[in-house]
Coordinates of C-alpha atoms and ligand atoms in Angstrom, one line a residue:
M1 CA -8.8 17.4 -39.6
Q2 CA -5.1 17.7 -38.8
Y3 CA -6.0 18.3 -35.1
I4 CA -8.0 15.1 -34.7
P5 CA -5.1 13.1 -33.2
N6 CA -4.5 16.0 -30.7
I7 CA -8.1 16.1 -29.7
L8 CA -8.3 12.3 -29.4
F9 CA -5.1 12.5 -27.2
L10 CA -6.6 15.2 -25.0
L11 CA -9.8 13.2 -24.5
L12 CA -7.8 10.0 -23.7
L13 CA -5.7 12.0 -21.2
A14 CA -8.6 13.7 -19.6
G15 CA -10.6 10.4 -19.3
G16 CA -7.6 8.6 -17.8
V17 CA -6.7 11.4 -15.3
G18 CA -10.3 12.2 -14.5
Y19 CA -11.2 8.6 -13.6
F20 CA -8.0 8.3 -11.5
T21 CA -8.8 11.6 -9.7
M22 CA -12.3 10.4 -8.9
N23 CA -11.0 7.2 -7.3
I24 CA -8.3 9.0 -5.4
R25 CA -11.0 11.3 -3.9
K26 CA -12.9 8.2 -2.9
L27 CA -9.8 6.8 -1.3
I28 CA -9.2 9.9 0.7
R29 CA -12.8 10.0 1.8
N30 CA -12.5 6.3 2.9
I31 CA -9.3 7.0 4.8
N32 CA -11.0 10.0 6.5
L33 CA -13.7 7.7 7.9
G34 CA -11.1 6.8 10.5
L35 CA -10.7 8.5 13.9
D36 CA -8.4 11.4 14.2
V37 CA -4.8 10.9 15.3
D38 CA -2.1 13.6 15.4
R39 CA 1.0 12.8 13.4
T40 CA 2.1 16.3 12.7
D41 CA 5.0 16.3 15.1
Q42 CA 8.8 15.8 14.4
K43 CA 8.5 16.7 10.7
N44 CA 12.2 16.3 10.1
V45 CA 12.3 12.8 11.5
R46 CA 9.2 11.9 9.4
L47 CA 10.8 13.3 6.2
K48 CA 14.0 11.4 6.9
N49 CA 12.0 8.2 7.4
M50 CA 10.1 8.7 4.2
A51 CA 13.3 9.4 2.2
K52 CA 15.0 6.3 3.8
I53 CA 12.2 3.8 3.7
A54 CA 9.9 4.8 0.8
L55 CA 12.4 6.4 -1.6
G56 CA 15.6 4.6 -0.5
Q57 CA 13.8 1.2 -0.1
T58 CA 16.1 0.5 2.9
K59 CA 13.7 -2.1 4.4
M60 CA 13.2 -3.9 1.1
V61 CA 16.9 -4.9 0.9
R62 CA 16.8 -6.8 4.1
R63 CA 15.9 -9.6 1.8
P64 CA 18.6 -8.9 -0.8
I65 CA 17.3 -10.8 -3.9
A66 CA 13.7 -9.5 -3.7
G67 CA 15.0 -6.1 -2.6
L68 CA 17.3 -5.7 -5.5
L69 CA 14.8 -6.9 -8.1
H70 CA 12.2 -4.5 -6.6
I71 CA 14.6 -1.6 -6.8
V72 CA 15.3 -2.3 -10.5
V73 CA 11.5 -2.3 -11.3
Y74 CA 10.9 0.7 -9.0
V75 CA 13.7 2.9 -10.5
G76 CA 12.9 1.7 -14.0
F77 CA 9.2 2.6 -13.5
L78 CA 10.0 6.0 -12.1
I79 CA 12.7 7.0 -14.6
I80 CA 11.1 5.6 -17.7
N81 CA 8.0 7.5 -16.9
I82 CA 10.0 10.8 -17.5
E83 CA 9.5 9.7 -21.1
V84 CA 5.8 10.1 -20.5
L85 CA 6.2 13.8 -20.1
E86 CA 7.6 14.0 -23.6
I87 CA 4.8 11.8 -24.9
I88 CA 2.2 14.0 -23.3
I89 CA 3.6 17.2 -24.8
D90 CA 4.0 15.6 -28.2
G91 CA 0.4 14.3 -28.0
L92 CA -1.1 17.6 -27.0
F93 CA 0.8 19.8 -29.5
G94 CA 1.4 17.4 -32.3
T95 CA 5.2 17.6 -32.0
H96 CA 7.6 14.6 -32.3
R97 CA 10.3 14.0 -29.7
I98 CA 10.0 17.6 -28.4
F99 CA 13.1 17.2 -26.2
A100 CA 15.3 16.1 -29.1
P101 CA 17.1 19.6 -29.1
L102 CA 18.7 18.5 -25.8
G103 CA 21.2 16.7 -28.1
K104 CA 23.7 14.5 -26.2
V105 CA 21.7 14.7 -23.0
Y106 CA 18.6 13.4 -24.8
N107 CA 20.6 10.6 -26.3
I108 CA 21.9 9.6 -22.9
L109 CA 18.4 9.8 -21.4
I110 CA 16.8 7.6 -24.1
G111 CA 19.7 5.2 -24.0
S112 CA 19.5 4.8 -20.3
F113 CA 15.7 4.4 -20.4
E114 CA 16.2 1.5 -22.8
I115 CA 18.8 -0.2 -20.6
L116 CA 16.4 0.2 -17.6
A117 CA 13.6 -1.2 -19.7
L118 CA 15.7 -4.3 -20.3
L119 CA 16.6 -4.6 -16.6
V120 CA 12.9 -4.2 -15.7
L121 CA 12.0 -7.1 -18.1
V122 CA 14.7 -9.3 -16.5
A123 CA 13.5 -8.5 -13.0
I124 CA 9.9 -9.1 -14.0
V125 CA 10.8 -12.6 -15.4
A126 CA 12.5 -13.3 -12.1
F127 CA 9.5 -12.1 -10.1
W128 CA 7.2 -14.2 -12.2
I129 CA 9.3 -17.3 -11.7
R130 CA 9.4 -16.8 -7.9
R131 CA 5.6 -16.5 -7.8
N132 CA 4.6 -19.2 -10.3
V133 CA 7.5 -21.7 -10.7
I134 CA 9.5 -21.7 -7.4
K135 CA 6.2 -20.9 -5.6
I136 CA 7.7 -19.1 -2.6
K137 CA 5.6 -20.0 0.5
R138 CA 4.6 -16.5 1.5
F139 CA 2.8 -16.1 -1.9
L140 CA 0.7 -19.2 -1.4
S141 CA -1.2 -18.6 1.9
A142 CA -5.0 -19.0 2.1
E143 CA -5.5 -15.2 1.7
M144 CA -3.5 -15.2 -1.5
T145 CA -6.0 -16.9 -3.7
G146 CA -8.5 -15.4 -6.2
W147 CA -8.0 -11.7 -6.9
P148 CA -4.8 -11.1 -4.7
K149 CA -3.1 -13.9 -6.7
S150 CA -4.1 -12.7 -10.1
D151 CA -3.4 -9.1 -9.1
G152 CA 0.2 -10.1 -8.4
N153 CA 0.6 -11.6 -11.8
N154 CA -1.5 -9.0 -13.7
I155 CA 0.9 -6.2 -12.8
L156 CA 3.9 -8.2 -14.1
Y157 CA 2.2 -8.8 -17.4
F158 CA 1.2 -5.2 -17.6
E159 CA 4.8 -4.1 -17.1
V160 CA 6.1 -6.5 -19.7
V161 CA 3.6 -5.1 -22.3
L162 CA 4.5 -1.5 -21.4
M163 CA 8.3 -2.1 -21.7
L164 CA 7.9 -4.0 -25.0
L165 CA 5.7 -1.2 -26.4
F166 CA 8.3 1.4 -25.4
L167 CA 11.1 -0.6 -27.1
T168 CA 9.0 -1.3 -30.2
M169 CA 8.1 2.4 -30.5
N170 CA 11.8 3.3 -30.3
A171 CA 13.0 0.5 -32.7
A172 CA 10.5 1.7 -35.4
D173 CA 11.4 5.3 -34.8
Y174 CA 15.1 4.5 -35.1
K175 CA 14.5 2.6 -38.4
L176 CA 12.4 5.6 -39.7
Q177 CA 15.2 8.0 -38.7
L178 CA 17.7 5.8 -40.7
L179 CA 15.3 5.9 -43.7
D180 CA 15.2 9.7 -43.4
A181 CA 11.4 9.6 -43.1
A182 CA 9.7 13.0 -42.9
H183 CA 9.0 14.2 -39.3
Y184 CA 11.3 11.6 -37.7
V185 CA 14.1 13.8 -36.3
K186 CA 17.4 12.1 -35.8
A187 CA 17.6 11.9 -32.0
G188 CA 18.0 9.4 -29.2
A189 CA 20.2 6.4 -28.6
F190 CA 18.8 2.9 -28.9
P191 CA 21.2 0.4 -27.4
V192 CA 18.5 -2.2 -26.6
S193 CA 15.7 -1.8 -29.1
S194 CA 18.2 -1.8 -32.0
W195 CA 19.1 -5.5 -31.4
M196 CA 16.0 -6.7 -29.6
I197 CA 13.2 -5.4 -31.7
M198 CA 14.6 -4.0 -34.8
P199 CA 15.5 -7.3 -36.5
L200 CA 11.7 -8.1 -36.3
I201 CA 10.6 -5.0 -38.2
D202 CA 13.7 -4.4 -40.4
S203 CA 12.1 -5.6 -43.6
L204 CA 8.9 -3.5 -43.3
S205 CA 8.2 -0.6 -45.7
E206 CA 8.2 3.0 -44.5
S207 CA 4.5 3.2 -44.3
A208 CA 4.2 0.0 -42.3
L209 CA 7.0 1.2 -40.0
I210 CA 5.0 4.4 -39.4
I211 CA 1.9 2.3 -38.5
V212 CA 4.0 0.2 -36.1
E213 CA 5.6 3.3 -34.5
R214 CA 2.3 5.2 -34.1
S215 CA 0.5 2.1 -32.8
A216 CA 3.2 1.4 -30.2
W217 CA 3.1 5.1 -29.2
W218 CA -0.6 5.2 -28.7
L219 CA -0.8 1.9 -27.0
H220 CA 2.1 2.8 -24.7
I221 CA 0.3 6.0 -23.4
A222 CA -3.1 4.3 -23.3
G223 CA -1.4 1.4 -21.3
I224 CA 0.1 3.9 -18.9
L225 CA -3.3 5.5 -18.3
I226 CA -4.9 2.1 -17.8
F227 CA -2.1 1.1 -15.4
L228 CA -2.6 4.4 -13.5
N229 CA -6.3 3.6 -13.1
Y230 CA -5.7 -0.1 -12.2
L231 CA -3.7 1.0 -9.2
Y232 CA -6.8 1.9 -7.1
F233 CA -8.0 -1.7 -7.4
S234 CA -4.7 -3.3 -6.8
K235 CA -2.1 -3.8 -4.0
H236 CA 0.1 -1.6 -6.3
L237 CA -1.5 1.4 -4.8
H238 CA 1.6 1.3 -2.5
I239 CA 3.6 2.9 -5.4
L240 CA 1.8 6.1 -4.3
L241 CA 0.8 5.4 -0.7
A242 CA 4.2 4.2 0.6
F243 CA 5.3 7.8 0.8
P244 CA 2.5 9.2 3.1
N245 CA 2.4 5.9 4.9
T246 CA 6.1 6.1 6.0
Y247 CA 5.8 9.8 6.7
F248 CA 2.8 9.4 9.1
A249 CA 4.0 6.1 10.7
K250 CA 4.2 6.2 14.5
L251 CA 7.5 7.3 15.9
T252 CA 7.1 6.0 19.5
P253 CA 9.0 2.8 20.3
N254 CA 7.2 -0.3 19.0
G255 CA 6.5 -1.8 22.4
Q256 CA 4.9 1.4 23.7
F257 CA 1.2 0.9 24.3
T258 CA -1.3 3.8 23.6
N259 CA -3.5 4.7 26.6
L260 CA -7.2 5.3 26.2
E261 CA -7.9 8.8 27.3
S262 CA -11.3 7.9 28.7
V263 CA -9.8 5.1 30.8
T264 CA -7.0 7.4 32.0
N265 CA -9.6 9.9 33.2
E266 CA -11.6 7.2 35.0
V267 CA -8.4 6.0 36.8
K268 CA -7.4 9.6 37.7
L269 CA -10.8 10.1 39.2
M270 CA -10.6 6.9 41.2
M271 CA -7.2 7.9 42.6
D272 CA -8.3 11.4 43.5
P273 CA -9.1 11.5 47.3
D274 CA -11.1 14.7 46.8
A275 CA -13.3 13.4 44.0
D276 CA -17.0 13.1 44.8
P277 CA -18.3 9.8 43.2
F278 CA -21.9 11.0 43.6
A279 CA -21.3 14.4 42.0
A280 CA -23.9 15.3 39.4
P281 CA -22.7 14.8 35.9
D282 CA -21.3 17.8 34.1
P283 CA -24.2 19.2 32.1
T284 CA -21.8 20.2 29.3
T285 CA -20.8 16.5 28.8
E286 CA -24.3 15.0 29.3
T287 CA -25.1 14.9 25.7
E288 CA -21.8 13.5 24.6
E289 CA -21.8 10.1 23.0
V290 CA -20.7 7.3 25.3
A291 CA -17.1 6.5 24.4
K292 CA -16.5 3.2 22.7
F293 CA -13.5 1.3 23.9
G294 CA -11.4 -0.3 21.1
A295 CA -12.5 -1.2 17.6
S296 CA -15.1 -3.5 16.2
D297 CA -15.3 -1.9 12.7
V298 CA -13.1 0.2 10.5
M299 CA -14.7 3.5 11.6
D300 CA -13.3 2.8 15.1
L301 CA -9.7 2.7 13.8
N302 CA -7.7 5.8 13.2
W303 CA -7.0 7.2 9.7
V304 CA -3.4 6.1 9.7
Q305 CA -4.5 2.5 10.3
L306 CA -6.9 2.8 7.4
M307 CA -4.2 4.2 5.2
N308 CA -2.0 1.3 6.3
S309 CA -4.6 -1.1 4.9
Y310 CA -4.6 0.6 1.5
T311 CA -0.8 0.7 1.5
C312 CA -0.3 -3.0 2.2
T313 CA 1.7 -4.6 -0.7
E314 CA 0.6 -8.1 0.3
C315 CA 4.2 -9.1 0.3
G316 CA 3.7 -11.4 3.2
R317 CA 7.0 -10.6 4.9
C318 CA 5.0 -9.9 8.2
T319 CA 3.2 -13.3 8.0
S320 CA 6.4 -15.1 7.2
E321 CA 8.0 -13.8 10.4
C322 CA 4.9 -14.0 12.6
P323 CA 5.6 -16.6 15.4
A324 CA 1.8 -17.3 15.7
N325 CA 1.6 -18.1 12.0
L326 CA 4.8 -20.1 12.0
T327 CA 3.5 -22.3 14.7
G328 CA 0.3 -23.1 12.8
K329 CA -2.1 -20.6 14.5
K330 CA -4.9 -19.0 12.4
L331 CA -3.3 -15.5 12.5
S332 CA -1.8 -13.8 9.5
P333 CA -0.9 -10.1 9.9
R334 CA -1.1 -9.7 6.2
K335 CA -4.7 -11.0 6.3
I336 CA -5.5 -8.5 9.1
M337 CA -4.5 -5.7 6.7
M338 CA -6.3 -7.1 3.7
D339 CA -9.5 -7.7 5.7
T340 CA -9.3 -4.1 7.0
R341 CA -9.0 -2.8 3.4
D342 CA -11.8 -5.0 2.1
R343 CA -14.2 -4.0 4.8
L344 CA -13.2 -0.3 4.3
E345 CA -14.0 -0.7 0.6
E346 CA -17.3 -2.3 1.5
V347 CA -18.2 0.6 3.8
G348 CA -17.1 3.1 1.1
K349 CA -19.4 1.4 -1.5
N350 CA -22.2 1.4 1.0
I351 CA -21.8 5.2 1.5
D352 CA -21.7 5.7 -2.3
A353 CA -24.9 3.7 -2.7
N354 CA -26.7 5.6 0.1
N355 CA -26.2 9.2 -0.9
G356 CA -23.1 9.8 1.2
E357 CA -24.6 8.2 4.4
F358 CA -23.5 4.8 5.8
K359 CA -26.5 2.5 6.1
D360 CA -26.0 -0.2 8.7
D361 CA -25.4 -3.4 6.8
G362 CA -25.3 -5.7 9.8
K363 CA -21.7 -6.4 9.3
Q364 CA -18.5 -5.4 10.9
L365 CA -14.7 -6.0 10.7
L366 CA -14.8 -8.1 13.9
G367 CA -16.4 -11.4 13.4
D368 CA -17.4 -11.0 9.7
Y369 CA -13.8 -10.5 8.6
I370 CA -11.4 -11.1 11.5
T371 CA -12.2 -13.7 14.1
P372 CA -11.4 -13.5 17.9
E373 CA -9.3 -16.7 17.4
E374 CA -7.0 -14.8 15.0
L375 CA -6.8 -11.8 17.4
W376 CA -6.0 -13.9 20.5
A377 CA -3.3 -15.9 18.7
C378 CA -1.1 -12.7 18.5
T379 CA 1.9 -12.7 20.9
T380 CA 2.3 -8.9 20.4
C381 CA 5.9 -9.5 19.6
N382 CA 6.0 -6.7 16.9
A383 CA 7.9 -8.8 14.4
C384 CA 5.3 -7.9 11.7
V385 CA 5.7 -4.1 12.4
E386 CA 9.5 -4.4 12.5
T387 CA 9.7 -6.2 9.2
C388 CA 7.1 -4.4 7.1
P389 CA 8.9 -2.6 4.2
V390 CA 6.4 0.3 4.2
S391 CA 6.0 0.8 7.9
I392 CA 2.6 -0.8 8.4
D393 CA 1.4 -1.6 11.9
P394 CA -0.9 -4.6 11.9
L395 CA -0.4 -5.1 15.7
S396 CA -2.1 -1.8 16.5
I397 CA -5.3 -3.0 14.7
I398 CA -5.1 -6.3 16.6
N399 CA -4.7 -4.5 19.9
E400 CA -7.7 -2.2 19.2
M401 CA -9.9 -5.1 18.4
R402 CA -8.8 -7.0 21.5
R403 CA -9.5 -3.9 23.6
Y404 CA -13.0 -4.0 22.2
L405 CA -13.5 -7.7 23.0
V406 CA -12.2 -7.2 26.6
M407 CA -13.8 -3.8 27.5
E408 CA -17.0 -3.8 25.5
E409 CA -17.8 -7.5 25.3
S410 CA -16.0 -9.0 28.3
A411 CA -15.0 -11.7 25.8
A412 CA -11.4 -12.4 26.7
P413 CA -10.2 -16.0 26.7
T414 CA -10.6 -17.8 30.1
E415 CA -6.9 -17.8 30.8
L416 CA -6.8 -14.0 30.4
N417 CA -9.9 -13.5 32.5
N418 CA -8.3 -15.5 35.3
M419 CA -5.2 -13.5 35.1
M420 CA -7.1 -10.2 35.0
S421 CA -9.2 -11.1 38.0
N422 CA -6.0 -12.2 39.9
I423 CA -4.5 -8.8 39.1
E424 CA -7.7 -7.1 40.4
N425 CA -7.9 -9.2 43.5
N426 CA -4.3 -10.0 44.4
G427 CA -2.3 -7.3 42.6
A428 CA -0.4 -10.0 40.7
P429 CA -1.3 -12.4 37.9
W430 CA -1.0 -15.5 40.1
P431 CA -3.9 -16.9 42.3
Y432 CA -2.2 -16.3 45.6
N433 CA -3.4 -14.0 48.4
Q434 CA -1.3 -10.9 48.9
M435 CA -0.8 -11.8 52.6
D436 CA 1.1 -15.0 51.5
R437 CA 3.6 -13.2 49.3
L438 CA 6.4 -13.4 51.7
N439 CA 5.8 -17.0 52.8
W440 CA 8.9 -18.1 50.9
V441 CA 11.1 -16.0 53.3
K442 CA 10.0 -18.3 56.2
E443 CA 11.3 -21.3 54.4
Ligands
SF4_1 S1 2.8 -8.9 16.8 FE1 1.3 -10.5 16.5 S2 0.7 -10.5 14.4 FE2 2.6 -9.4 14.6 S3 4.2 -10.9 14.2 FE3 3.9 -10.8 16.4 S4 2.4 -12.4 16.8 FE4 2.3 -12.0 14.6
SF4_2 S1 1.7 -5.5 6.3 FE1 3.7 -4.9 5.4 S2 4.9 -6.8 5.5 FE2 2.7 -7.4 5.8 S3 2.0 -7.9 3.7 FE3 1.5 -5.8 4.1 S4 3.3 -4.7 3.2 FE4 3.9 -6.8 3.5

């Protein structure tokens, strides 16, 4: 009988962690649907980037107010969750404040957790006001309606509840310590809950206080497990994915274009004077699949691009700096990332429903999610890549899809087709004969 709470706790923990693990496996499976790309080089530079951008939040603070608020919530979230370790040990073994023997260190830890919890509450209120009262423009675009809008608020409400439960648990515990209640060891410092929550529960009897403390304790850990499982369905997956995403981001200069190996080989063959254009095809390559140029669906993108889509925080910094978007074009780099993730999720569900095999659903990323109009509006300026706080590269997806339109569908806009045929015929983008190039000298 005395072990019932421990067993219940174990079941709750196993259920929460189990469901989370299942979804993370699904996430990894979906990311692995992408094409291979080697990002194992320059490990030290990659580690440095990850430490600077994901851990140090260096790109976040380029917008100081949002950056600072974000750092408070982020640090608060990370550090307060150290408390979770104690809760888990207490829950599993039936102890109470197992780390209390740390003495002064413990007091400092609990005290600083409380101060952080208060700062997190202040930051959350500021975030909520920015979204819902000031209505900052980048949170109001067309793609930010429905679930993305509620998701942004849900997480704020979630964090408020978690912080309040934490402070309530501490306030009740502190009061019970003052009453010399059995099992409530005198430990911890409570600089916030003692004035914020304690007055509300001060007049309660000891048994009522125990109910408050135990309820807040259970709801706090249950809330954390729900939060953990909510991540998969939310833009807040970036809490976890920002780290691998910044590590595996491309290190080449932003303006450097990637060459298609198949095209490079074709060109090399054309330039080789010894090549025999009528040579019989290599029997070893005859059965190989015909290479597809560019991307029309998520499986044509590489795994880093797919991981990018899951990492997107939907902050809209890219869209707010995109010259195409600013001049009223249909393009929003944030929407490119959200569409890629939504299509990837759809493909993943399709695979789950068909025993691990993808069954053609007559849909694809190009056309059903992202239109050619959006793709051709891009100026390839790289502003979105430069500004993204978690090193996402929406332009690489746009380029791959444009490649597909040009090389597989011959569906480039007329202006581009004219320019490309001029390059082909005249060796320059202008419609003038090569022989006339030096005419200006005569004048
Ligand atoms: S690269 Fe394209 S999508 Fe990105 S900011 Fe420039 S125009 Fe916009
Ligand atoms: S791509 Fe980057 S900048 Fe754009 S919305 Fe996503 S996280 Fe923000």
